[in-house]
PDB file of N, CA and C in Angstrom:
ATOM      1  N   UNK C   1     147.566  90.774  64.149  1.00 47.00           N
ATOM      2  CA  UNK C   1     147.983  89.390  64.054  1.00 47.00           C
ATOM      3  C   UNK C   1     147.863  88.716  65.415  1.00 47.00           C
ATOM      4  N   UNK C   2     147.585  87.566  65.234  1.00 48.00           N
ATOM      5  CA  UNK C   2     147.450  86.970  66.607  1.00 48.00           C
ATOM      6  C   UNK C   2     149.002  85.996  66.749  1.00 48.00           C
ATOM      7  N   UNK C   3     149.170  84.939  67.737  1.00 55.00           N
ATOM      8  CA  UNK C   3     149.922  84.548  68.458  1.00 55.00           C
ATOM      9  C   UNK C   3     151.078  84.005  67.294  1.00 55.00           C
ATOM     10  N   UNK C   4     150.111  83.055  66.089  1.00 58.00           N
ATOM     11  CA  UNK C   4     150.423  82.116  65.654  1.00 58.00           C
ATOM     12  C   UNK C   4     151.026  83.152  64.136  1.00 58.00           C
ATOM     13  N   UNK C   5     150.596  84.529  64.398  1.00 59.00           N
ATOM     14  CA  UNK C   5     151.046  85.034  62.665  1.00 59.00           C
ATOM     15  C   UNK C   5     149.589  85.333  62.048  1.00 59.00           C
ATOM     16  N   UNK C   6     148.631  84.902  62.430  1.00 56.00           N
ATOM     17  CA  UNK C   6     147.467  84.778  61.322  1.00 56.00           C
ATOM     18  C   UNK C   6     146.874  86.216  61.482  1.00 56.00           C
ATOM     19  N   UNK C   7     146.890  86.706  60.300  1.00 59.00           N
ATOM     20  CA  UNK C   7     145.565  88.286  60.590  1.00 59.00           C
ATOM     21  C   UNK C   7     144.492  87.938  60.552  1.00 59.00           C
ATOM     22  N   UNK C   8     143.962  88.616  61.848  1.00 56.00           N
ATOM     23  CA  UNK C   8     142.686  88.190  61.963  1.00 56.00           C
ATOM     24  C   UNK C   8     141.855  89.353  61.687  1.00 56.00           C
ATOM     25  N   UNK C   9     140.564  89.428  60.810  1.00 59.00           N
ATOM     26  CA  UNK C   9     140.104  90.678  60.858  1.00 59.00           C
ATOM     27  C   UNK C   9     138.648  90.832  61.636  1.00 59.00           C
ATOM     28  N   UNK C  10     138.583  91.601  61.996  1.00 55.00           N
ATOM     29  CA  UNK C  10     137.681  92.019  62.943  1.00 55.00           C
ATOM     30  C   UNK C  10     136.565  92.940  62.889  1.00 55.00           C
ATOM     31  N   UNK C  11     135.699  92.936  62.642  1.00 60.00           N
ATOM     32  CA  UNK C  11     134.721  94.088  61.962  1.00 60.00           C
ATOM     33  C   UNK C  11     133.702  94.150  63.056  1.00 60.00           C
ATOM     34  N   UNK C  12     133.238  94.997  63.516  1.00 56.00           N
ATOM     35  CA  UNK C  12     132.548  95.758  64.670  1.00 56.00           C
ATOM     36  C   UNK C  12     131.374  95.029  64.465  1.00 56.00           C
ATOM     37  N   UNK C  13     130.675  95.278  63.063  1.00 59.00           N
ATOM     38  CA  UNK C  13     129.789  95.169  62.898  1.00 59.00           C
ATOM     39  C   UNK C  13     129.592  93.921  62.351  1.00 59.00           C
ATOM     40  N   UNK C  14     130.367  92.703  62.650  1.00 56.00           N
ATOM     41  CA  UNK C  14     130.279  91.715  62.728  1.00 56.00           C
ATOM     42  C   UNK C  14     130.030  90.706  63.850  1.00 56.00           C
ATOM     43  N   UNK C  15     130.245  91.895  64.810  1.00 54.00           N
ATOM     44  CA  UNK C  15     130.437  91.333  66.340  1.00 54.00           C
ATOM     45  C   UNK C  15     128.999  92.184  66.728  1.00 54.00           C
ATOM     46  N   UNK C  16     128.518  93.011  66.381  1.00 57.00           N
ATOM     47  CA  UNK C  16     126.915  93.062  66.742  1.00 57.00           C
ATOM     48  C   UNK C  16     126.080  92.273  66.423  1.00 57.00           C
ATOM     49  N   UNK C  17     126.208  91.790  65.027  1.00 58.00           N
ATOM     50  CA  UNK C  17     125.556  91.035  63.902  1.00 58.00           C
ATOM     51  C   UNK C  17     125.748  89.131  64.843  1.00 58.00           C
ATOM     52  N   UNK C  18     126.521  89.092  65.775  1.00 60.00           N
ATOM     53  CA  UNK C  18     126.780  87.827  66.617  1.00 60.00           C
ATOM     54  C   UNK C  18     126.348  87.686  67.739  1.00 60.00           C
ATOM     55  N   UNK C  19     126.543  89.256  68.051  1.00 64.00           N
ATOM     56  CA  UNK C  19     125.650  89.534  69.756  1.00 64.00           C
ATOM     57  C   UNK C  19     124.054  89.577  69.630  1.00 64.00           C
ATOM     58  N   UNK C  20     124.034  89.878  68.620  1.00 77.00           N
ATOM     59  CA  UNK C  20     122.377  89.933  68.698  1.00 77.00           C
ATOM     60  C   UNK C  20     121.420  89.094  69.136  1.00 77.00           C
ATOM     61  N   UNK C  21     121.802  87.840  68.775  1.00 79.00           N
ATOM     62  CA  UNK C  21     121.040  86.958  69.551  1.00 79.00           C
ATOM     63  C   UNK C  21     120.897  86.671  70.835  1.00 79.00           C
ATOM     64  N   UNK C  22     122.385  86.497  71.733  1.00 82.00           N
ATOM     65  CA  UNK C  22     122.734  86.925  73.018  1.00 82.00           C
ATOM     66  C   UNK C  22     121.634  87.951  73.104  1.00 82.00           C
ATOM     67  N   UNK C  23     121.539  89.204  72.938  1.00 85.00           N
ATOM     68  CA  UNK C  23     120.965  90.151  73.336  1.00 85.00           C
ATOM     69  C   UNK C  23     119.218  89.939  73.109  1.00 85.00           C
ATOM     70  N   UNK C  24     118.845  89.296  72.283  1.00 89.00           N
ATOM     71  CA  UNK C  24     117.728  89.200  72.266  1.00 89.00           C
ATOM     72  C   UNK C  24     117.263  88.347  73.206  1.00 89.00           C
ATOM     73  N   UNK C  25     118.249  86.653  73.449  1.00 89.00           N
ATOM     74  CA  UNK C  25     117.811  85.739  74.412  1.00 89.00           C
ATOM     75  C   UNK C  25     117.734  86.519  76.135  1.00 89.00           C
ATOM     76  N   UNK C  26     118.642  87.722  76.225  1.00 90.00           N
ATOM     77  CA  UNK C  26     118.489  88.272  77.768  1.00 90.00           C
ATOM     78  C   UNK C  26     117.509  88.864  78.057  1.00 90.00           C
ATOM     79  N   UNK C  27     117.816  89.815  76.606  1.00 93.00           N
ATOM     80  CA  UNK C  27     116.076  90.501  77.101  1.00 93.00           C
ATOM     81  C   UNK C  27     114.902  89.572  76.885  1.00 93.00           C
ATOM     82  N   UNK C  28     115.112  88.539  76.479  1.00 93.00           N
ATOM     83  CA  UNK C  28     113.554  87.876  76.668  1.00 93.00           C
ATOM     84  C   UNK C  28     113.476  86.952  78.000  1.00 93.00           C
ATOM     85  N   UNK C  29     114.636  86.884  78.307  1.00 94.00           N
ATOM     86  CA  UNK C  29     114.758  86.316  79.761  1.00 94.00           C
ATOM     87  C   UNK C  29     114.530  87.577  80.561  1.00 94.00           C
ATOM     88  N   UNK C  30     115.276  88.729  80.456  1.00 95.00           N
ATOM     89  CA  UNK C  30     114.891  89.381  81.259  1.00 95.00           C
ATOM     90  C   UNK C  30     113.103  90.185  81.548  1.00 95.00           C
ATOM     91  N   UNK C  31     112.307  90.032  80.624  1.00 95.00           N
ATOM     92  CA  UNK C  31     111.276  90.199  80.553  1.00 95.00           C
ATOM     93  C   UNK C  31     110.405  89.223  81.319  1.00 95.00           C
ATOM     94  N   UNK C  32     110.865  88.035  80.815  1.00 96.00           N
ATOM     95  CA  UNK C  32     109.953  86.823  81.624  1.00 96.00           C
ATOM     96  C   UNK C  32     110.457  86.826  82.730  1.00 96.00           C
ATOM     97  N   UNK C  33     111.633  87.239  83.388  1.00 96.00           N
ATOM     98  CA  UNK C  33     111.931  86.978  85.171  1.00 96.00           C
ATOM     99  C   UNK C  33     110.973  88.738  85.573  1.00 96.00           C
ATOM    100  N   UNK C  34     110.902  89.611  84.813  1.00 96.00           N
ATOM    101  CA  UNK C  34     110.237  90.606  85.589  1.00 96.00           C
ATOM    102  C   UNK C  34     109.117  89.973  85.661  1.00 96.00           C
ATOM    103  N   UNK C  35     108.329  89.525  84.398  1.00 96.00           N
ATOM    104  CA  UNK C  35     106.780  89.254  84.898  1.00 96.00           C
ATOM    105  C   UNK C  35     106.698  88.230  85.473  1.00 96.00           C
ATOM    106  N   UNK C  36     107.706  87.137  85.501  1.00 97.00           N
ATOM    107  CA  UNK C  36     107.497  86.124  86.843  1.00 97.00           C
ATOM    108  C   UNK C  36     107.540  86.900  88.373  1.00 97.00           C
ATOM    109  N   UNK C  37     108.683  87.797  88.718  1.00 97.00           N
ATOM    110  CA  UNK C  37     108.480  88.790  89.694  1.00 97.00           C
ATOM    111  C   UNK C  37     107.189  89.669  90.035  1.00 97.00           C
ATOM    112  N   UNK C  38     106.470  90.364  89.028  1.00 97.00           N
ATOM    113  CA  UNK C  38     105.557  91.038  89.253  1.00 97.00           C
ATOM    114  C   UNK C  38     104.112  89.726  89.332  1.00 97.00           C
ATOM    115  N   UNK C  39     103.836  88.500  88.855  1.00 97.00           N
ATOM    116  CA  UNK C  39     102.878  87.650  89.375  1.00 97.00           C
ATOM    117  C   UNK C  39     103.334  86.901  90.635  1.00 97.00           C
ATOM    118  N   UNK C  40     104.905  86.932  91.112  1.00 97.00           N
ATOM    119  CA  UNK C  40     104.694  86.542  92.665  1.00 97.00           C
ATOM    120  C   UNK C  40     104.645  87.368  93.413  1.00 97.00           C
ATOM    121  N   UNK C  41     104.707  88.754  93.327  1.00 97.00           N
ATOM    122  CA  UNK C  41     104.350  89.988  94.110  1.00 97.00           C
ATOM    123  C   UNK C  41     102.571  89.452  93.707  1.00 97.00           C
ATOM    124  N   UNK C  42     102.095  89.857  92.929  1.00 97.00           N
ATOM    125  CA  UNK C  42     100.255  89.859  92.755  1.00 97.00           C
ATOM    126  C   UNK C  42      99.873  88.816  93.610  1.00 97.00           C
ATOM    127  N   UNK C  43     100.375  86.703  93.251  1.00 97.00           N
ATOM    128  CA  UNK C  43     100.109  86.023  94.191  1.00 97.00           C
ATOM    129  C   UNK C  43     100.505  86.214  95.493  1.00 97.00           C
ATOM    130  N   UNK C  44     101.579  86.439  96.079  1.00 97.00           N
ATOM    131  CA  UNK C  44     101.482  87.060  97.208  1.00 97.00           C
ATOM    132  C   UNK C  44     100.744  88.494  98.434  1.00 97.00           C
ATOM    133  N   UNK C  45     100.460  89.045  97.282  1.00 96.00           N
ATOM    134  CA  UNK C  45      99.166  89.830  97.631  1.00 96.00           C
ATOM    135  C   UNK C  45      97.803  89.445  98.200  1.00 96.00           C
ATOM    136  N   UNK C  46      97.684  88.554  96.646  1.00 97.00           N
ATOM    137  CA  UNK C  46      96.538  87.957  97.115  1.00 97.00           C
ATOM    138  C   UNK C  46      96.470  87.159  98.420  1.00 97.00           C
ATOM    139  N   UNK C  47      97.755  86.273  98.357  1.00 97.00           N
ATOM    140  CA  UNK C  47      97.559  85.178  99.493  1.00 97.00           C
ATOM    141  C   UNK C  47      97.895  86.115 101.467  1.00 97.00           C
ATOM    142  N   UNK C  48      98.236  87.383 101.082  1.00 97.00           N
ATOM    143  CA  UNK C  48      98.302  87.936 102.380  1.00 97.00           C
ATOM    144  C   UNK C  48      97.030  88.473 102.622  1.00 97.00           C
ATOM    145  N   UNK C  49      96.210  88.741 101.589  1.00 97.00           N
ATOM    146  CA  UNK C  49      94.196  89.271 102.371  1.00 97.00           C
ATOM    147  C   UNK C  49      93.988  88.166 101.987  1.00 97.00           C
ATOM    148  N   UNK C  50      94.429  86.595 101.638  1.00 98.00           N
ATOM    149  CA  UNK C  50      93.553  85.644 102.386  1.00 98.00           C
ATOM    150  C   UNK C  50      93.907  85.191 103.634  1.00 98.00           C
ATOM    151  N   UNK C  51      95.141  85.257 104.009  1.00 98.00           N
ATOM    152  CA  UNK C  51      95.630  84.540 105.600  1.00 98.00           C
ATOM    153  C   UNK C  51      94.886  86.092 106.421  1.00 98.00           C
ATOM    154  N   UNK C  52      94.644  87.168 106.274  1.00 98.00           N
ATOM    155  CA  UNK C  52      94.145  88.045 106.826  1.00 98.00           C
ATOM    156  C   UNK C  52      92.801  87.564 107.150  1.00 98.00           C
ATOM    157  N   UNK C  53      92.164  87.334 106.235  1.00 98.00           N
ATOM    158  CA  UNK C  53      90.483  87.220 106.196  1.00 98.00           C
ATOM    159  C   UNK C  53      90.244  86.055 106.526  1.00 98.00           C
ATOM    160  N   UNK C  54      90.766  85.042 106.699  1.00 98.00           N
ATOM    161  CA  UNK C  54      91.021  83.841 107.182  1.00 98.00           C
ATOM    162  C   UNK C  54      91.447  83.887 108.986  1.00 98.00           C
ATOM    163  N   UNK C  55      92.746  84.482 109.687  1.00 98.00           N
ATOM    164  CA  UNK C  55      92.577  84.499 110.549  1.00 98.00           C
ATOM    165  C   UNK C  55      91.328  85.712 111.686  1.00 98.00           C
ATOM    166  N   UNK C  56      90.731  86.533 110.515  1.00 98.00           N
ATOM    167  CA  UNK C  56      89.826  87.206 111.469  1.00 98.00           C
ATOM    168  C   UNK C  56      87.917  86.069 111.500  1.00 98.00           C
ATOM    169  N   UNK C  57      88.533  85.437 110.661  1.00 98.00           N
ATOM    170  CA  UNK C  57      87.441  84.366 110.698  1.00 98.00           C
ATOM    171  C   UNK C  57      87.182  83.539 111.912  1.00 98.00           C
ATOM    172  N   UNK C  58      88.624  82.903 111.735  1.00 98.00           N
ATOM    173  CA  UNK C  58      89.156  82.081 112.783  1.00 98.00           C
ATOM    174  C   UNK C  58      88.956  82.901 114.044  1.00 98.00           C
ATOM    175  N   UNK C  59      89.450  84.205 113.891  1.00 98.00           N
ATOM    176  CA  UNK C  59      88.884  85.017 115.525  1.00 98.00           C
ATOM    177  C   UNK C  59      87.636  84.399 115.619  1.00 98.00           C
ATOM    178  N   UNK C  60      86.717  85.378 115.153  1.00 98.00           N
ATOM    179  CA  UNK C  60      85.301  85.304 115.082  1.00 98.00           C
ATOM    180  C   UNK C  60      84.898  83.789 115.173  1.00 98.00           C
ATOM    181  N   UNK C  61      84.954  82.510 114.682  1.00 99.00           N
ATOM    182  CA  UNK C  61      84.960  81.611 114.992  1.00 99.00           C
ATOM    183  C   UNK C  61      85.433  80.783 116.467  1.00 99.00           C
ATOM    184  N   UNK C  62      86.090  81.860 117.076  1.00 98.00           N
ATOM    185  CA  UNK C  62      86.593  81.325 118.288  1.00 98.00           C
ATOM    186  C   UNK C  62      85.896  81.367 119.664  1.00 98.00           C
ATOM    187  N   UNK C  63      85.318  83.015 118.656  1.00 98.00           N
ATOM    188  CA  UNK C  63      84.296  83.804 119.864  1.00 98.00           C
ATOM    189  C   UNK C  63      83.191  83.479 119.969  1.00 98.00           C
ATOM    190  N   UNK C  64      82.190  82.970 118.427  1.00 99.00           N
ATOM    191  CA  UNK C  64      81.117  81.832 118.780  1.00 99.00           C
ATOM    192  C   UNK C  64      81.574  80.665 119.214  1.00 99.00           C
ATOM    193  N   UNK C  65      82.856  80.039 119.463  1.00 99.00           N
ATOM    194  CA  UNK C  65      83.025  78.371 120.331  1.00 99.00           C
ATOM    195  C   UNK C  65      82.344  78.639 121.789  1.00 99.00           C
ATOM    196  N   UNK C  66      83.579  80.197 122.177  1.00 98.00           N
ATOM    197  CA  UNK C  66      83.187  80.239 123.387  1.00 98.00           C
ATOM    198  C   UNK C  66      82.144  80.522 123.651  1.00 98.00           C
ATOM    199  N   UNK C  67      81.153  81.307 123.244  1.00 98.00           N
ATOM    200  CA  UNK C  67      79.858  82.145 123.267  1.00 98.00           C
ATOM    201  C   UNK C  67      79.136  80.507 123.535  1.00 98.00           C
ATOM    202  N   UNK C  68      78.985  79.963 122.864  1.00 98.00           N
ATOM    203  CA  UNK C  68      78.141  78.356 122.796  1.00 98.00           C
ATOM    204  C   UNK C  68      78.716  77.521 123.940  1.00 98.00           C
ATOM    205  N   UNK C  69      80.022  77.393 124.226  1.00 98.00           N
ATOM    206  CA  UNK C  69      80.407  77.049 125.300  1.00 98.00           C
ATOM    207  C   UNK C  69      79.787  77.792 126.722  1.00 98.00           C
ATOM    208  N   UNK C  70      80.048  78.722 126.629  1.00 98.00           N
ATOM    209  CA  UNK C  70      78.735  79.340 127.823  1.00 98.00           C
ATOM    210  C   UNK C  70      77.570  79.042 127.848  1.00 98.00           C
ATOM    211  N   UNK C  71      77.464  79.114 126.530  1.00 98.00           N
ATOM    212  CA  UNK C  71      75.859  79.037 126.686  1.00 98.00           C
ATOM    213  C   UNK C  71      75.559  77.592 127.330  1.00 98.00           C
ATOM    214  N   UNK C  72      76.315  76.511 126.809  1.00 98.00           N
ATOM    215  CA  UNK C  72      75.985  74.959 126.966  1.00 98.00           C
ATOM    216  C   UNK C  72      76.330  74.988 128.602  1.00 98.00           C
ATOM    217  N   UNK C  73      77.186  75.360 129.016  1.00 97.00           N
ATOM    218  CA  UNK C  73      77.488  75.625 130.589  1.00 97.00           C
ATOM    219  C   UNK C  73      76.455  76.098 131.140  1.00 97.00           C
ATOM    220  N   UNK C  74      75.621  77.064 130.754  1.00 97.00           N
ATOM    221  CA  UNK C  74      74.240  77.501 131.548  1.00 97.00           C
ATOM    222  C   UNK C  74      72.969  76.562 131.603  1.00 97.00           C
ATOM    223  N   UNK C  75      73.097  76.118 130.334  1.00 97.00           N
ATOM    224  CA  UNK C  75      71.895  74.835 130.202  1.00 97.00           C
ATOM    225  C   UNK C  75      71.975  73.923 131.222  1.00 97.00           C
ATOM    226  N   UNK C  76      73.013  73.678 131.197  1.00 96.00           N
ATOM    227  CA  UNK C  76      73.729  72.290 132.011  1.00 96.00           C
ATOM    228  C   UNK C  76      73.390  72.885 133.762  1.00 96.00           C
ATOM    229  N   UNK C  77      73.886  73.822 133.942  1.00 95.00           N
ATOM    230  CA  UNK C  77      73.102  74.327 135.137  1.00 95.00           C
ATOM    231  C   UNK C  77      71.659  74.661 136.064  1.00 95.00           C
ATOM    232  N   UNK C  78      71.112  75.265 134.585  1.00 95.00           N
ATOM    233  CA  UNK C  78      69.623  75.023 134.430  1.00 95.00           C
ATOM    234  C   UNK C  78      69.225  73.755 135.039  1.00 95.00           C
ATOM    235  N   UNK C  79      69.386  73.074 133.762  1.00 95.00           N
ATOM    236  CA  UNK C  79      69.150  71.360 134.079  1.00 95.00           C
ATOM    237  C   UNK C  79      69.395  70.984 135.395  1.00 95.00           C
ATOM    238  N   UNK C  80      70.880  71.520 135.511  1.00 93.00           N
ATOM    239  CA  UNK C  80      70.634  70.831 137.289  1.00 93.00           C
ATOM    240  C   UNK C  80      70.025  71.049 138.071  1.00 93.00           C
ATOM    241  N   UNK C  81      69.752  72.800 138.037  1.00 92.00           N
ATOM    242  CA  UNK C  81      68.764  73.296 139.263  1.00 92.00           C
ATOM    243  C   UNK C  81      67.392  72.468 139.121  1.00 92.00           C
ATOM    244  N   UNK C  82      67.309  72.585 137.380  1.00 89.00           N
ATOM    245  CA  UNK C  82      65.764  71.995 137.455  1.00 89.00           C
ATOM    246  C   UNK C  82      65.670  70.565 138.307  1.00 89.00           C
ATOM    247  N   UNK C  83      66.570  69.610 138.131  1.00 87.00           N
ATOM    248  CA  UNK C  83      66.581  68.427 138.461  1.00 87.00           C
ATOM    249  C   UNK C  83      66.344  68.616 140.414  1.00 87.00           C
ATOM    250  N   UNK C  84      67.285  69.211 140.306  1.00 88.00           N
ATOM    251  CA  UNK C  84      67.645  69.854 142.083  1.00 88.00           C
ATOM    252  C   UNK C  84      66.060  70.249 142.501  1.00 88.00           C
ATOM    253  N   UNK C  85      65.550  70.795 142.300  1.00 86.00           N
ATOM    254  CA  UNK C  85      63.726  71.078 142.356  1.00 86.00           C
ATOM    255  C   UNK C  85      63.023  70.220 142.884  1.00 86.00           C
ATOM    256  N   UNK C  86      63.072  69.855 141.819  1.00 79.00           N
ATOM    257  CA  UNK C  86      61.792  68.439 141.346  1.00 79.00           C
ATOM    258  C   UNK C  86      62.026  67.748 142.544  1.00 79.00           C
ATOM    259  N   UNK C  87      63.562  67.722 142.979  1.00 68.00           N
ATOM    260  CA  UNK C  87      63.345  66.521 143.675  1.00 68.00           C
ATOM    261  C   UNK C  87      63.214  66.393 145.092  1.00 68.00           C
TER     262      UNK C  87
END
C-alpha cells in the first residue's frame, strides 16, 4: 500500500515491458556516440598525415625559396661583375 491506502500492484514484468524502450533509445544512442567516436578518431587520423605531409612540403618548399634565392643572388653578382668588365 502506498501513502494514501491504495494497493498498488507491481509486476516485474511490467516494469521491463516499460523499460524497454528506455533501453532500446540508449543503446541506439549508445551505438551512434561510439561510431561518432570511432569517425572522429578516423577523421583525425586522416587530418594528422595531412598536417604531416603538408608541413614536410612546406619544408621542402622552403629549401627551394632559399636554393632560388641563392641562386638569384649569384646572377645578380654575375651581372655585376659582368657590368664591372665591360666597363
Amino acid at each position: 500500500m502506498n501513502k494514501k491506502g491504495l494497493k498498488i500492484n507491481f509486476n516485474s514484468k511490467d516494469a521491463q515491458t516499460h523499460n524497454q524502450p528506455a533501453q532500446s533509445v540508449s543503446m541506439t544512442l549508445k551505438t551512434s556516440l561510439d561510431n561518432l567516436i570511432e569517425h572522429v578518431v578516423t577523421l583525425s587520423s586522416i587530418y594528422d598525415e595531412q598536417i604531416y605531409e603538408l608541413r614536410n612540403k612546406t619544408r621542402e618548399l622552403k629549401r627551394e625559396v632559399n636554393q632560388l634565392k641563392k641562386e638569384m643572388k649569384e646572377i645578380k653578382q654575375w651581372q655585376t661583375q659582368k657590368k664591372e668588365s665591360h666597363n
